[in-house]
DNA sequence: ATGGTCGCGGAGCGA
């Protein structure tokens, strides 16, 4: 009897979860579709889709095998979860908020992952009324996470948090000291969201400074290597245990007509 | 302290 051919290493089934602030899903469609075709992630959390659900390009994503859970809004905001094979138990917004609330939150279950996709308020500048709204908004989401996302399950909270963790998340810490996206109250609000037991997954794998997810168009930040790490993957203990890596696709940000944010990819075993 | 560039929508706002 011939020797059996050497066994190929068993492909460990993996699952990729992406968070990407696309800065208009319709303006970015010819960037997003090829990227999905190439990277084939299982779950894609989009922020700043900037359109109502009726005009979201659902057919284009379905053609790639994705099911779309949408929470859109005209002109500003808008979030979505694209998933293969599908997403269940979708919850739009923060339960209890008014119908006039900005569309910044959507949750859904894919496989054994409970996913919460956030587009956190920007806040404009420290002391601006929008800044106070940002801190209040983050506290409401912190309460939502504490009450509705059991940390003994695989909870994945992703999105554009519009908050850095520390000096490593920027090129020039002194330029950003106590500024918007970097102030201590914002970081305290981020910590409050994580308090039930979420971990900044990126930092479990990479401790060095200089890894960014957003670069300002206005100052041509990308060309100068000047960005911030404000898009995050926050994981409960069981999700963290299953996570094998987190990376930022900086190459996508370097292409033609990019979003100002790069996709962040988390891989799970 | 301000501006710079995008996207939306068709002027100025938000980021």
mmCIF file of N, CA, C and O (backbone and C1' of nucleotides) in Angstrom, chain A residues 24 28 74-76 122 130 217-219 257, chain B residues 3-9 12-15:
data_model
loop_
_atom_site.group_PDB
_atom_site.id
_atom_site.type_symbol
_atom_site.label_atom_id
_atom_site.label_comp_id
_atom_site.label_asym_id
_atom_site.label_seq_id
_atom_site.Cartn_x
_atom_site.Cartn_y
_atom_site.Cartn_z
ATOM 1 N N UNK A 24 -18.481 57.853 3.504
ATOM 2 C CA UNK A 24 -19.480 57.707 2.429
ATOM 3 C C UNK A 24 -19.329 56.383 1.676
ATOM 4 O O UNK A 24 -18.363 56.192 0.920
ATOM 5 N N UNK A 28 -17.245 55.719 -1.861
ATOM 6 C CA UNK A 28 -16.104 54.811 -1.668
ATOM 7 C C UNK A 28 -16.321 53.440 -2.288
ATOM 8 O O UNK A 28 -15.463 52.552 -2.179
ATOM 9 N N UNK A 74 -29.186 60.286 6.361
ATOM 10 C CA UNK A 74 -28.846 61.167 5.250
ATOM 11 C C UNK A 74 -27.685 62.081 5.626
ATOM 12 O O UNK A 74 -27.667 62.654 6.716
ATOM 13 N N UNK A 75 -26.718 62.211 4.744
ATOM 14 C CA UNK A 75 -25.623 63.202 4.798
ATOM 15 C C UNK A 75 -24.542 62.904 5.827
ATOM 16 O O UNK A 75 -23.350 62.969 5.527
ATOM 17 N N UNK A 76 -24.957 62.650 7.071
ATOM 18 C CA UNK A 76 -23.978 62.430 8.142
ATOM 19 C C UNK A 76 -24.180 61.041 8.770
ATOM 20 O O UNK A 76 -25.243 60.438 8.662
ATOM 21 N N UNK A 122 -17.494 62.918 17.160
ATOM 22 C CA UNK A 122 -16.156 63.513 17.022
ATOM 23 C C UNK A 122 -15.866 64.521 18.131
ATOM 24 O O UNK A 122 -14.799 64.474 18.761
ATOM 25 N N UNK A 130 -20.342 70.304 21.220
ATOM 26 C CA UNK A 130 -20.263 68.953 20.646
ATOM 27 C C UNK A 130 -19.368 68.040 21.484
ATOM 28 O O UNK A 130 -19.538 66.810 21.491
ATOM 29 N N UNK A 217 -7.144 64.614 6.013
ATOM 30 C CA UNK A 217 -7.039 65.082 4.630
ATOM 31 C C UNK A 217 -6.464 66.492 4.569
ATOM 32 O O UNK A 217 -5.668 66.820 3.691
ATOM 33 N N UNK A 218 -6.925 67.329 5.498
ATOM 34 C CA UNK A 218 -6.676 68.764 5.374
ATOM 35 C C UNK A 218 -5.194 69.098 5.448
ATOM 36 O O UNK A 218 -4.715 69.979 4.738
ATOM 37 N N UNK A 219 -4.491 68.410 6.314
ATOM 38 C CA UNK A 219 -3.064 68.688 6.496
ATOM 39 C C UNK A 219 -2.202 67.699 5.720
ATOM 40 O O UNK A 219 -0.994 67.627 5.938
ATOM 41 N N UNK A 257 -8.194 57.907 -4.140
ATOM 42 C CA UNK A 257 -9.510 58.237 -3.580
ATOM 43 C C UNK A 257 -9.836 57.399 -2.346
ATOM 44 O O UNK A 257 -10.881 56.736 -2.281
ATOM 45 P P DG B 3 -9.598 80.171 9.049
ATOM 46 O "O5'" DG B 3 -8.623 79.362 8.103
ATOM 47 C "C5'" DG B 3 -7.499 80.034 7.499
ATOM 48 C "C4'" DG B 3 -6.654 79.011 6.766
ATOM 49 C "C3'" DG B 3 -7.464 78.013 5.941
ATOM 50 O "O3'" DG B 3 -6.799 77.818 4.694
ATOM 51 C "C1'" DG B 3 -6.114 76.850 7.490
ATOM 52 P P DG B 4 -7.626 77.328 3.432
ATOM 53 O "O5'" DG B 4 -6.996 75.931 3.056
ATOM 54 C "C5'" DG B 4 -5.604 75.824 2.735
ATOM 55 C "C4'" DG B 4 -5.123 74.418 3.071
ATOM 56 C "C3'" DG B 4 -6.028 73.308 2.533
ATOM 57 O "O3'" DG B 4 -5.519 72.821 1.289
ATOM 58 C "C1'" DG B 4 -5.575 72.993 4.879
ATOM 59 P P DT B 5 -6.524 72.395 0.132
ATOM 60 O "O5'" DT B 5 -7.090 70.987 0.604
ATOM 61 C "C5'" DT B 5 -6.205 69.892 0.804
ATOM 62 C "C4'" DT B 5 -7.008 68.623 1.082
ATOM 63 C "C3'" DT B 5 -7.980 68.221 -0.028
ATOM 64 O "O3'" DT B 5 -8.128 66.813 0.015
ATOM 65 C "C1'" DT B 5 -9.191 68.643 1.914
ATOM 66 P P DC B 6 -8.142 65.925 -1.315
ATOM 67 O "O5'" DC B 6 -9.309 64.890 -0.992
ATOM 68 C "C5'" DC B 6 -10.648 65.253 -1.233
ATOM 69 C "C4'" DC B 6 -11.506 64.803 -0.090
ATOM 70 C "C3'" DC B 6 -12.909 64.448 -0.544
ATOM 71 O "O3'" DC B 6 -13.054 63.041 -0.502
ATOM 72 C "C1'" DC B 6 -12.912 65.789 1.452
ATOM 73 P P DG B 7 -14.163 62.426 -1.524
ATOM 74 O "O5'" DG B 7 -15.539 62.721 -0.754
ATOM 75 C "C5'" DG B 7 -15.854 62.001 0.425
ATOM 76 C "C4'" DG B 7 -17.230 62.407 0.904
ATOM 77 C "C3'" DG B 7 -18.277 62.493 -0.210
ATOM 78 O "O3'" DG B 7 -19.404 61.731 0.162
ATOM 79 C "C1'" DG B 7 -18.248 64.491 1.066
ATOM 80 P P DC B 8 -20.663 61.650 -0.843
ATOM 81 O "O5'" DC B 8 -21.677 62.738 -0.268
ATOM 82 C "C5'" DC B 8 -22.049 62.694 1.108
ATOM 83 C "C4'" DC B 8 -22.924 63.878 1.447
ATOM 84 C "C3'" DC B 8 -24.057 64.133 0.451
ATOM 85 O "O3'" DC B 8 -25.229 64.442 1.180
ATOM 86 C "C1'" DC B 8 -22.787 66.087 0.734
ATOM 87 P P DG B 9 -26.640 64.513 0.397
ATOM 88 O "O5'" DG B 9 -26.722 66.039 -0.100
ATOM 89 C "C5'" DG B 9 -26.930 67.075 0.860
ATOM 90 C "C4'" DG B 9 -26.790 68.428 0.193
ATOM 91 C "C3'" DG B 9 -27.828 68.706 -0.903
ATOM 92 O "O3'" DG B 9 -28.164 70.080 -0.831
ATOM 93 C "C1'" DG B 9 -25.691 68.923 -1.796
ATOM 94 P P DG B 12 -22.999 80.415 2.264
ATOM 95 O "O5'" DG B 12 -22.879 79.181 3.269
ATOM 96 C "C5'" DG B 12 -23.920 78.947 4.208
ATOM 97 C "C4'" DG B 12 -23.720 77.625 4.907
ATOM 98 C "C3'" DG B 12 -22.639 77.632 5.994
ATOM 99 O "O3'" DG B 12 -23.185 77.030 7.151
ATOM 100 C "C1'" DG B 12 -22.313 75.804 4.546
ATOM 101 P P DC B 13 -22.358 76.979 8.552
ATOM 102 O "O5'" DC B 13 -22.429 75.420 8.827
ATOM 103 C "C5'" DC B 13 -23.654 74.714 8.595
ATOM 104 C "C4'" DC B 13 -23.404 73.232 8.737
ATOM 105 C "C3'" DC B 13 -22.483 72.868 9.905
ATOM 106 O "O3'" DC B 13 -23.028 71.780 10.598
ATOM 107 C "C1'" DC B 13 -21.625 71.979 7.885
ATOM 108 P P DG B 14 -22.457 71.406 12.073
ATOM 109 O "O5'" DG B 14 -21.643 70.065 11.812
ATOM 110 C "C5'" DG B 14 -22.247 68.997 11.107
ATOM 111 C "C4'" DG B 14 -21.188 67.981 10.737
ATOM 112 C "C3'" DG B 14 -20.118 67.763 11.814
ATOM 113 O "O3'" DG B 14 -20.012 66.379 12.069
ATOM 114 C "C1'" DG B 14 -19.110 68.194 9.717
ATOM 115 P P DA B 15 -19.039 65.811 13.218
ATOM 116 O "O5'" DA B 15 -17.709 65.455 12.412
ATOM 117 C "C5'" DA B 15 -17.772 64.492 11.371
ATOM 118 C "C4'" DA B 15 -16.408 64.328 10.759
ATOM 119 C "C3'" DA B 15 -15.257 64.239 11.763
ATOM 120 O "O3'" DA B 15 -14.460 63.107 11.490
ATOM 121 C "C1'" DA B 15 -14.768 65.818 10.088
#
